[in-house]
């Protein structure tokens, strides 16, 4: 008799030496957090993977796979079965039941791939492949063998138990969330910054967001769009803290006191300073932005240099080498694109200069800022008044 299980595989973590146990424990915690509300499940370690089992009933693939799939650090989730014993007869019978249940009379090509980690099982892997393949061909005329490009690979893993699976749900990889420290992302309603935030979360960074809100120049719909983007990121991270920083007074001050062609540079430097103030308060170690080199006027190398110079902590730019279509493709893949495409503008869009400088000189920018006697006060007040939204 076979018991339904989920075989959860991880990749990069296996190369982490003794530290991999810390990463694996984080994975187990993330899986339990996502599936515990759904039933009485438990997660067991098996070399190179984790096995999700049901304590009392029959495991529901359709219910559990979508809850496990978004967890960073995993490379695949495989709906499968564990066999009650390790005899060849049981393997043959359960392989047939497995293939019949999933493929029935559908015409598909297949091959059998056996991996024998348990040397106590004396039959070589190639012989198991031949025996199982022949057994299936005799009983399922809808099957045909294709060892090069099969529609279906029946995987037989002979370990401490025997596992069968033929469906592989590929996941996002990366590192377990929160295993790489904390960063604060400058999150807007555009396409780029949510993707950048997601990419750093995928690398194990615990992410928080800072959104700069400028009513009445930006609407509540713009704010709601950013909140919805944060909620989508939380689908992957399990939680998300969003700071909504009121920036109207500071932006109007800059508009009245700096050269218009350099307004965007000054504004982004102010945003960086505000983000860093929040990051230090929350013990974060880096800022995260959605900048891509050369994409807009402020993202030239000279612009990035002038903006970055105001920061003390590292600024991570995971999209720096990507073009717009690559970013759009990833936004569509992770489910943020349609939210970002809503027609509500953020404060950067509303206050953009008609002819922004593309090669700002840092010395000129700093000299201009030294005359902004109210800037420090306005920054501190804006951060103090920030609304904190826990998602």
mmCIF file of N, CA and C in Angstrom, residues 37-95:
data_model
loop_
_atom_site.group_PDB
_atom_site.id
_atom_site.type_symbol
_atom_site.label_atom_id
_atom_site.label_comp_id
_atom_site.label_asym_id
_atom_site.label_seq_id
_atom_site.Cartn_x
_atom_site.Cartn_y
_atom_site.Cartn_z
ATOM 1 N N UNK A 37 -2.250 25.778 9.083
ATOM 2 C CA UNK A 37 -3.677 26.124 9.144
ATOM 3 C C UNK A 37 -4.568 25.211 8.304
ATOM 4 N N UNK A 38 -3.981 24.398 7.444
ATOM 5 C CA UNK A 38 -4.765 23.587 6.520
ATOM 6 C C UNK A 38 -5.069 22.189 7.036
ATOM 7 N N UNK A 39 -4.366 21.742 8.067
ATOM 8 C CA UNK A 39 -4.594 20.388 8.552
ATOM 9 C C UNK A 39 -3.480 19.909 9.452
ATOM 10 N N UNK A 40 -3.517 18.624 9.767
ATOM 11 C CA UNK A 40 -2.576 18.036 10.713
ATOM 12 C C UNK A 40 -1.410 17.394 9.955
ATOM 13 N N UNK A 41 -0.524 18.237 9.434
ATOM 14 C CA UNK A 41 0.602 17.753 8.636
ATOM 15 C C UNK A 41 1.896 17.849 9.436
ATOM 16 N N UNK A 42 2.888 17.102 8.992
ATOM 17 C CA UNK A 42 4.209 17.275 9.579
ATOM 18 C C UNK A 42 5.273 17.112 8.512
ATOM 19 N N UNK A 43 6.465 17.662 8.817
ATOM 20 C CA UNK A 43 7.562 17.715 7.862
ATOM 21 C C UNK A 43 8.726 16.923 8.447
ATOM 22 N N UNK A 44 9.241 15.977 7.669
ATOM 23 C CA UNK A 44 10.367 15.165 8.132
ATOM 24 C C UNK A 44 11.557 15.371 7.208
ATOM 25 N N UNK A 45 12.742 15.299 7.791
ATOM 26 C CA UNK A 45 13.964 15.420 7.004
ATOM 27 C C UNK A 45 14.303 14.085 6.349
ATOM 28 N N UNK A 46 14.758 14.172 5.133
ATOM 29 C CA UNK A 46 15.321 13.034 4.427
ATOM 30 C C UNK A 46 16.532 13.588 3.700
ATOM 31 N N UNK A 47 17.616 12.855 3.569
ATOM 32 C CA UNK A 47 18.818 13.437 2.954
ATOM 33 C C UNK A 47 18.527 14.127 1.625
ATOM 34 N N UNK A 48 18.815 15.424 1.567
ATOM 35 C CA UNK A 48 18.656 16.165 0.331
ATOM 36 C C UNK A 48 17.268 16.671 0.042
ATOM 37 N N UNK A 49 16.302 16.393 0.902
ATOM 38 C CA UNK A 49 14.942 16.868 0.673
ATOM 39 C C UNK A 49 14.141 16.797 1.971
ATOM 40 N N UNK A 50 12.933 17.333 1.914
ATOM 41 C CA UNK A 50 12.005 17.254 3.023
ATOM 42 C C UNK A 50 10.758 16.530 2.548
ATOM 43 N N UNK A 51 10.113 15.798 3.449
ATOM 44 C CA UNK A 51 8.912 15.036 3.116
ATOM 45 C C UNK A 51 7.756 15.567 3.953
ATOM 46 N N UNK A 52 6.685 15.978 3.278
ATOM 47 C CA UNK A 52 5.479 16.433 3.962
ATOM 48 C C UNK A 52 4.494 15.275 4.003
ATOM 49 N N UNK A 53 4.034 14.950 5.206
ATOM 50 C CA UNK A 53 3.116 13.828 5.401
ATOM 51 C C UNK A 53 1.873 14.298 6.151
ATOM 52 N N UNK A 54 0.847 13.498 6.091
ATOM 53 C CA UNK A 54 -0.414 13.783 6.776
ATOM 54 C C UNK A 54 -0.512 12.878 7.994
ATOM 55 N N UNK A 55 -0.771 13.462 9.156
ATOM 56 C CA UNK A 55 -0.828 12.669 10.380
ATOM 57 C C UNK A 55 -2.069 11.787 10.461
ATOM 58 N N UNK A 56 -3.152 12.245 9.843
ATOM 59 C CA UNK A 56 -4.382 11.504 10.096
ATOM 60 C C UNK A 56 -5.189 11.110 8.887
ATOM 61 N N UNK A 57 -4.987 11.737 7.748
ATOM 62 C CA UNK A 57 -5.819 11.460 6.587
ATOM 63 C C UNK A 57 -5.003 11.355 5.332
ATOM 64 N N UNK A 58 -5.677 11.562 4.201
ATOM 65 C CA UNK A 58 -5.000 11.481 2.911
ATOM 66 C C UNK A 58 -4.586 12.867 2.470
ATOM 67 N N UNK A 59 -3.332 13.031 2.172
ATOM 68 C CA UNK A 59 -2.781 14.324 1.817
ATOM 69 C C UNK A 59 -3.415 14.850 0.529
ATOM 70 N N UNK A 60 -3.767 16.149 0.524
ATOM 71 C CA UNK A 60 -4.435 16.780 -0.615
ATOM 72 C C UNK A 60 -3.406 17.615 -1.386
ATOM 73 N N UNK A 61 -2.966 17.096 -2.549
ATOM 74 C CA UNK A 61 -1.972 17.806 -3.340
ATOM 75 C C UNK A 61 -2.448 19.198 -3.734
ATOM 76 N N UNK A 62 -3.680 19.300 -4.221
ATOM 77 C CA UNK A 62 -4.189 20.569 -4.737
ATOM 78 C C UNK A 62 -4.253 21.635 -3.650
ATOM 79 N N UNK A 63 -4.412 21.227 -2.432
ATOM 80 C CA UNK A 63 -4.481 22.165 -1.321
ATOM 81 C C UNK A 63 -3.095 22.623 -0.874
ATOM 82 N N UNK A 64 -2.160 21.678 -0.843
ATOM 83 C CA UNK A 64 -0.859 21.958 -0.231
ATOM 84 C C UNK A 64 0.169 22.548 -1.192
ATOM 85 N N UNK A 65 0.204 22.076 -2.432
ATOM 86 C CA UNK A 65 1.248 22.526 -3.354
ATOM 87 C C UNK A 65 1.252 24.047 -3.518
ATOM 88 N N UNK A 66 0.092 24.713 -3.717
ATOM 89 C CA UNK A 66 0.129 26.177 -3.855
ATOM 90 C C UNK A 66 0.625 26.905 -2.616
ATOM 91 N N UNK A 67 0.526 26.274 -1.444
ATOM 92 C CA UNK A 67 1.003 26.895 -0.210
ATOM 93 C C UNK A 67 2.515 26.733 -0.031
ATOM 94 N N UNK A 68 3.079 25.704 -0.645
ATOM 95 C CA UNK A 68 4.508 25.444 -0.509
ATOM 96 C C UNK A 68 5.299 26.056 -1.654
ATOM 97 N N UNK A 69 4.692 26.123 -2.824
ATOM 98 C CA UNK A 69 5.384 26.579 -4.036
ATOM 99 C C UNK A 69 6.059 27.944 -3.887
ATOM 100 N N UNK A 70 5.463 28.971 -3.220
ATOM 101 C CA UNK A 70 6.107 30.295 -3.173
ATOM 102 C C UNK A 70 7.268 30.397 -2.194
ATOM 103 N N UNK A 71 7.566 29.366 -1.426
ATOM 104 C CA UNK A 71 8.572 29.467 -0.377
ATOM 105 C C UNK A 71 9.967 29.511 -0.992
ATOM 106 N N UNK A 72 10.719 30.560 -0.678
ATOM 107 C CA UNK A 72 12.066 30.692 -1.216
ATOM 108 C C UNK A 72 12.990 29.648 -0.597
ATOM 109 N N UNK A 73 13.941 29.182 -1.405
ATOM 110 C CA UNK A 73 14.887 28.161 -0.962
ATOM 111 C C UNK A 73 14.588 26.794 -1.532
ATOM 112 N N UNK A 74 13.382 26.619 -2.093
ATOM 113 C CA UNK A 74 12.986 25.342 -2.675
ATOM 114 C C UNK A 74 13.187 25.379 -4.187
ATOM 115 N N UNK A 75 13.517 24.224 -4.770
ATOM 116 C CA UNK A 75 13.642 24.152 -6.228
ATOM 117 C C UNK A 75 12.515 23.352 -6.857
ATOM 118 N N UNK A 76 11.844 22.486 -6.088
ATOM 119 C CA UNK A 76 10.755 21.692 -6.657
ATOM 120 C C UNK A 76 9.889 21.107 -5.554
ATOM 121 N N UNK A 77 8.606 20.943 -5.883
ATOM 122 C CA UNK A 77 7.676 20.201 -5.033
ATOM 123 C C UNK A 77 7.109 19.080 -5.895
ATOM 124 N N UNK A 78 7.216 17.857 -5.407
ATOM 125 C CA UNK A 78 6.835 16.689 -6.200
ATOM 126 C C UNK A 78 5.732 15.908 -5.481
ATOM 127 N N UNK A 79 4.506 15.931 -5.993
ATOM 128 C CA UNK A 79 3.463 15.057 -5.445
ATOM 129 C C UNK A 79 3.844 13.602 -5.719
ATOM 130 N N UNK A 80 3.909 12.809 -4.670
ATOM 131 C CA UNK A 80 4.342 11.427 -4.846
ATOM 132 C C UNK A 80 3.747 10.507 -3.807
ATOM 133 N N UNK A 81 4.248 9.288 -3.798
ATOM 134 C CA UNK A 81 3.794 8.298 -2.824
ATOM 135 C C UNK A 81 4.999 7.613 -2.198
ATOM 136 N N UNK A 82 4.810 7.154 -0.963
ATOM 137 C CA UNK A 82 5.809 6.340 -0.282
ATOM 138 C C UNK A 82 5.248 4.938 -0.139
ATOM 139 N N UNK A 83 6.077 3.954 -0.472
ATOM 140 C CA UNK A 83 5.598 2.580 -0.484
ATOM 141 C C UNK A 83 5.735 1.939 0.884
ATOM 142 N N UNK A 84 4.814 1.038 1.164
ATOM 143 C CA UNK A 84 4.797 0.364 2.467
ATOM 144 C C UNK A 84 5.973 -0.583 2.632
ATOM 145 N N UNK A 85 6.456 -1.176 1.555
ATOM 146 C CA UNK A 85 7.634 -2.037 1.652
ATOM 147 C C UNK A 85 8.491 -1.837 0.414
ATOM 148 N N UNK A 86 9.655 -2.474 0.392
ATOM 149 C CA UNK A 86 10.656 -2.203 -0.632
ATOM 150 C C UNK A 86 10.853 -3.383 -1.586
ATOM 151 N N UNK A 87 9.865 -4.218 -1.740
ATOM 152 C CA UNK A 87 10.013 -5.345 -2.661
ATOM 153 C C UNK A 87 9.757 -4.894 -4.097
ATOM 154 N N UNK A 88 10.341 -5.610 -5.043
ATOM 155 C CA UNK A 88 10.128 -5.296 -6.449
ATOM 156 C C UNK A 88 8.652 -5.430 -6.813
ATOM 157 N N UNK A 89 7.985 -6.416 -6.251
ATOM 158 C CA UNK A 89 6.565 -6.615 -6.557
ATOM 159 C C UNK A 89 5.746 -5.380 -6.182
ATOM 160 N N UNK A 90 6.028 -4.820 -5.001
ATOM 161 C CA UNK A 90 5.308 -3.617 -4.573
ATOM 162 C C UNK A 90 5.627 -2.441 -5.482
ATOM 163 N N UNK A 91 6.898 -2.295 -5.854
ATOM 164 C CA UNK A 91 7.290 -1.210 -6.749
ATOM 165 C C UNK A 91 6.549 -1.320 -8.079
ATOM 166 N N UNK A 92 6.449 -2.527 -8.619
ATOM 167 C CA UNK A 92 5.756 -2.723 -9.890
ATOM 168 C C UNK A 92 4.271 -2.357 -9.762
ATOM 169 N N UNK A 93 3.625 -2.863 -8.734
ATOM 170 C CA UNK A 93 2.194 -2.626 -8.559
ATOM 171 C C UNK A 93 1.889 -1.147 -8.330
ATOM 172 N N UNK A 94 2.675 -0.515 -7.479
ATOM 173 C CA UNK A 94 2.387 0.884 -7.159
ATOM 174 C C UNK A 94 2.776 1.815 -8.309
ATOM 175 N N UNK A 95 3.780 1.431 -9.084
ATOM 176 C CA UNK A 95 4.110 2.215 -10.278
ATOM 177 C C UNK A 95 2.934 2.209 -11.245
#
